[in-house]
Amino acid sequence: MSRNTSLSFEVFPPKKEEEFENIFDFLREAAKLHPDFISCTYGAGGSRAGKTIEIASFIQKELGIDAIAHITCVGFTRADLEKNCEALQAAGVNRVLALRGDRPQHMTDEQFNSREFFYATDLVRYLKEHTSMQISGACYPEKHFEAPGLEEDLIHLKEKVDAGVSSLVTQMFFDNTCFYRFMELVRAKGISVPVHAGIMPITTAKQLGTTVSLSGSSVPKELADLIATYGENKEDMRKAGIDYAVRQIRDLKEHGVDGIHIYSMNKLKTTKEICGMI
Ligand code: FAD
């Protein structure tokens, strides 16, 4: 990877305690691929919630790689946020991805709508005023699913960046033309911060039914055909999915993207293979 284009990974705290040690093995190996940063997700309200700090701390302190801890409006009161930021800073983590978060299954609409920080921008303003954290934010090349249109979404994205976001990470997308169109609009809006393109390797047919449909990202015919052809054969599907992601990344690099952010899904073999090919 040319170092003009940054490389980064996203990991998540594994759901089962017995899988927890594996994440550290993943991270030790992933560190050898020299990413510019590794981000760790936060699941509001789940039993894994506290694990984000532990993982981010390991990335920062043990591996010496910039860690980004995700934090969400959902599940964080002002007091929780203060405690969380203190713990992160004590662990040497100075970067966060400030998000609104989605409503967890167990949460009622009333609970969801009574959160203290309503939009990610509210969280960004608070962090900017009360901490020295470096703040990233999320953006959506195919618009956020609740936004009435891309233009409205971009207006709010500009507000978020103006509030203090210094880089953006995109939702996964599979059609680079959507990203290029989005980037033109982003720059035309006066948003000049680096934008890291989120790439999700599709290595099983099942992923389309879960992660992808939740993301709201469109699936181009080429990818749908590939799943129809290889979906039944595990290894062929994995190879074809990696090949698709690699072609996407090469094309993005040729178009001068700021960064490639791989949604690693904690899968070492896939992450390594992709990095080896780009
Ligand atoms: P916001 O920026 O707050 O936007 C949400 C919606 O509100 C948009 O439609 C926007 O247009 C609209 N909006 C914003 N401001 C206003 C306003 N002033 N008035 C009216 N409308 C407004 N979720 C997790 O729970 N944990 C994670 O770790 C996590 N990691 C993620 C990482 C990335 C890179 C991405 C792209 C998403 C991640 N998510 C995560 C999912 C994210 O929380 C959801 O997509 C959520 O629905 C939106 O979060 P946001 O920060 O983009 O929200």
PDB file of N, CA and C in Angstrom, residues 43-45 72-75 100-115 144-146 214:
ATOM      1  N   GLY A  43     -20.699  -1.604  21.522  1.00  0.00           N
ATOM      2  CA  GLY A  43     -22.094  -2.060  21.440  1.00  0.00           C
ATOM      3  C   GLY A  43     -22.837  -1.566  22.664  1.00  0.00           C
ATOM      4  N   ALA A  44     -23.730  -0.601  22.476  1.00  0.00           N
ATOM      5  CA  ALA A  44     -24.412   0.016  23.622  1.00  0.00           C
ATOM      6  C   ALA A  44     -25.191  -1.009  24.431  1.00  0.00           C
ATOM      7  N   GLY A  45     -24.973  -0.989  25.719  1.00  0.00           N
ATOM      8  CA  GLY A  45     -25.810  -1.787  26.616  1.00  0.00           C
ATOM      9  C   GLY A  45     -25.452  -3.268  26.690  1.00  0.00           C
ATOM     10  N   THR A  72     -20.787   6.013  21.600  1.00  0.00           N
ATOM     11  CA  THR A  72     -22.100   6.302  21.014  1.00  0.00           C
ATOM     12  C   THR A  72     -22.934   7.168  21.957  1.00  0.00           C
ATOM     13  N   CYS A  73     -23.852   7.944  21.375  1.00  0.00           N
ATOM     14  CA  CYS A  73     -24.808   8.701  22.193  1.00  0.00           C
ATOM     15  C   CYS A  73     -25.677   7.713  22.962  1.00  0.00           C
ATOM     16  N   VAL A  74     -26.060   6.633  22.246  1.00  0.00           N
ATOM     17  CA  VAL A  74     -26.917   5.620  22.851  1.00  0.00           C
ATOM     18  C   VAL A  74     -26.107   4.899  23.927  1.00  0.00           C
ATOM     19  N   GLY A  75     -26.655   4.862  25.129  1.00  0.00           N
ATOM     20  CA  GLY A  75     -25.974   4.132  26.199  1.00  0.00           C
ATOM     21  C   GLY A  75     -24.996   4.979  27.001  1.00  0.00           C
ATOM     22  N   ARG A 100     -23.761   8.258  16.832  1.00  0.00           N
ATOM     23  CA  ARG A 100     -25.047   8.268  17.516  1.00  0.00           C
ATOM     24  C   ARG A 100     -25.386   6.881  18.063  1.00  0.00           C
ATOM     25  N   GLY A 101     -25.097   5.852  17.253  1.00  0.00           N
ATOM     26  CA  GLY A 101     -25.463   4.489  17.645  1.00  0.00           C
ATOM     27  C   GLY A 101     -26.881   4.175  17.213  1.00  0.00           C
ATOM     28  N   ASP A 102     -27.162   2.886  17.114  1.00  0.00           N
ATOM     29  CA  ASP A 102     -28.513   2.441  16.768  1.00  0.00           C
ATOM     30  C   ASP A 102     -29.190   1.903  18.019  1.00  0.00           C
ATOM     31  N   ARG A 103     -30.510   1.767  17.937  1.00  0.00           N
ATOM     32  CA  ARG A 103     -31.264   1.296  19.102  1.00  0.00           C
ATOM     33  C   ARG A 103     -31.014  -0.196  19.313  1.00  0.00           C
ATOM     34  N   PRO A 104     -30.449  -0.575  20.470  1.00  0.00           N
ATOM     35  CA  PRO A 104     -30.286  -2.014  20.724  1.00  0.00           C
ATOM     36  C   PRO A 104     -31.659  -2.683  20.827  1.00  0.00           C
ATOM     37  N   GLN A 105     -31.717  -3.988  20.529  1.00  0.00           N
ATOM     38  CA  GLN A 105     -33.010  -4.703  20.500  1.00  0.00           C
ATOM     39  C   GLN A 105     -33.805  -4.578  21.793  1.00  0.00           C
ATOM     40  N   HIS A 106     -33.081  -4.617  22.922  1.00  0.00           N
ATOM     41  CA  HIS A 106     -33.780  -4.620  24.217  1.00  0.00           C
ATOM     42  C   HIS A 106     -34.281  -3.231  24.633  1.00  0.00           C
ATOM     43  N   MET A 107     -33.902  -2.186  23.888  1.00  0.00           N
ATOM     44  CA  MET A 107     -34.223  -0.818  24.297  1.00  0.00           C
ATOM     45  C   MET A 107     -35.546  -0.366  23.683  1.00  0.00           C
ATOM     46  N   THR A 108     -36.394   0.252  24.495  1.00  0.00           N
ATOM     47  CA  THR A 108     -37.665   0.754  23.954  1.00  0.00           C
ATOM     48  C   THR A 108     -37.390   2.055  23.185  1.00  0.00           C
ATOM     49  N   ASP A 109     -38.359   2.442  22.353  1.00  0.00           N
ATOM     50  CA  ASP A 109     -38.219   3.703  21.614  1.00  0.00           C
ATOM     51  C   ASP A 109     -38.078   4.866  22.592  1.00  0.00           C
ATOM     52  N   GLU A 110     -38.853   4.761  23.697  1.00  0.00           N
ATOM     53  CA  GLU A 110     -38.827   5.842  24.681  1.00  0.00           C
ATOM     54  C   GLU A 110     -37.423   5.989  25.277  1.00  0.00           C
ATOM     55  N   GLN A 111     -36.832   4.852  25.644  1.00  0.00           N
ATOM     56  CA  GLN A 111     -35.465   4.900  26.202  1.00  0.00           C
ATOM     57  C   GLN A 111     -34.490   5.448  25.163  1.00  0.00           C
ATOM     58  N   PHE A 112     -34.660   4.965  23.931  1.00  0.00           N
ATOM     59  CA  PHE A 112     -33.753   5.381  22.848  1.00  0.00           C
ATOM     60  C   PHE A 112     -33.835   6.900  22.634  1.00  0.00           C
ATOM     61  N   ASN A 113     -35.064   7.405  22.644  1.00  0.00           N
ATOM     62  CA  ASN A 113     -35.244   8.829  22.333  1.00  0.00           C
ATOM     63  C   ASN A 113     -34.964   9.759  23.511  1.00  0.00           C
ATOM     64  N   SER A 114     -34.739   9.171  24.699  1.00  0.00           N
ATOM     65  CA  SER A 114     -34.464  10.046  25.850  1.00  0.00           C
ATOM     66  C   SER A 114     -32.960  10.160  26.127  1.00  0.00           C
ATOM     67  N   ARG A 115     -32.133   9.744  25.171  1.00  0.00           N
ATOM     68  CA  ARG A 115     -30.673   9.827  25.377  1.00  0.00           C
ATOM     69  C   ARG A 115     -30.238  11.288  25.551  1.00  0.00           C
ATOM     70  N   HIS A 144     -27.448   8.186   5.076  1.00  0.00           N
ATOM     71  CA  HIS A 144     -27.867   7.445   6.272  1.00  0.00           C
ATOM     72  C   HIS A 144     -29.329   7.038   6.087  1.00  0.00           C
ATOM     73  N   PHE A 145     -29.695   5.849   6.581  1.00  0.00           N
ATOM     74  CA  PHE A 145     -31.033   5.314   6.281  1.00  0.00           C
ATOM     75  C   PHE A 145     -32.180   6.188   6.797  1.00  0.00           C
ATOM     76  N   GLU A 146     -31.939   7.012   7.800  1.00  0.00           N
ATOM     77  CA  GLU A 146     -33.031   7.866   8.312  1.00  0.00           C
ATOM     78  C   GLU A 146     -33.109   9.210   7.600  1.00  0.00           C
ATOM     79  N   LEU A 214     -28.264  -4.633   7.033  1.00  0.00           N
ATOM     80  CA  LEU A 214     -28.376  -3.666   8.129  1.00  0.00           C
ATOM     81  C   LEU A 214     -27.727  -2.328   7.766  1.00  0.00           C
TER      82      LEU A 214
END
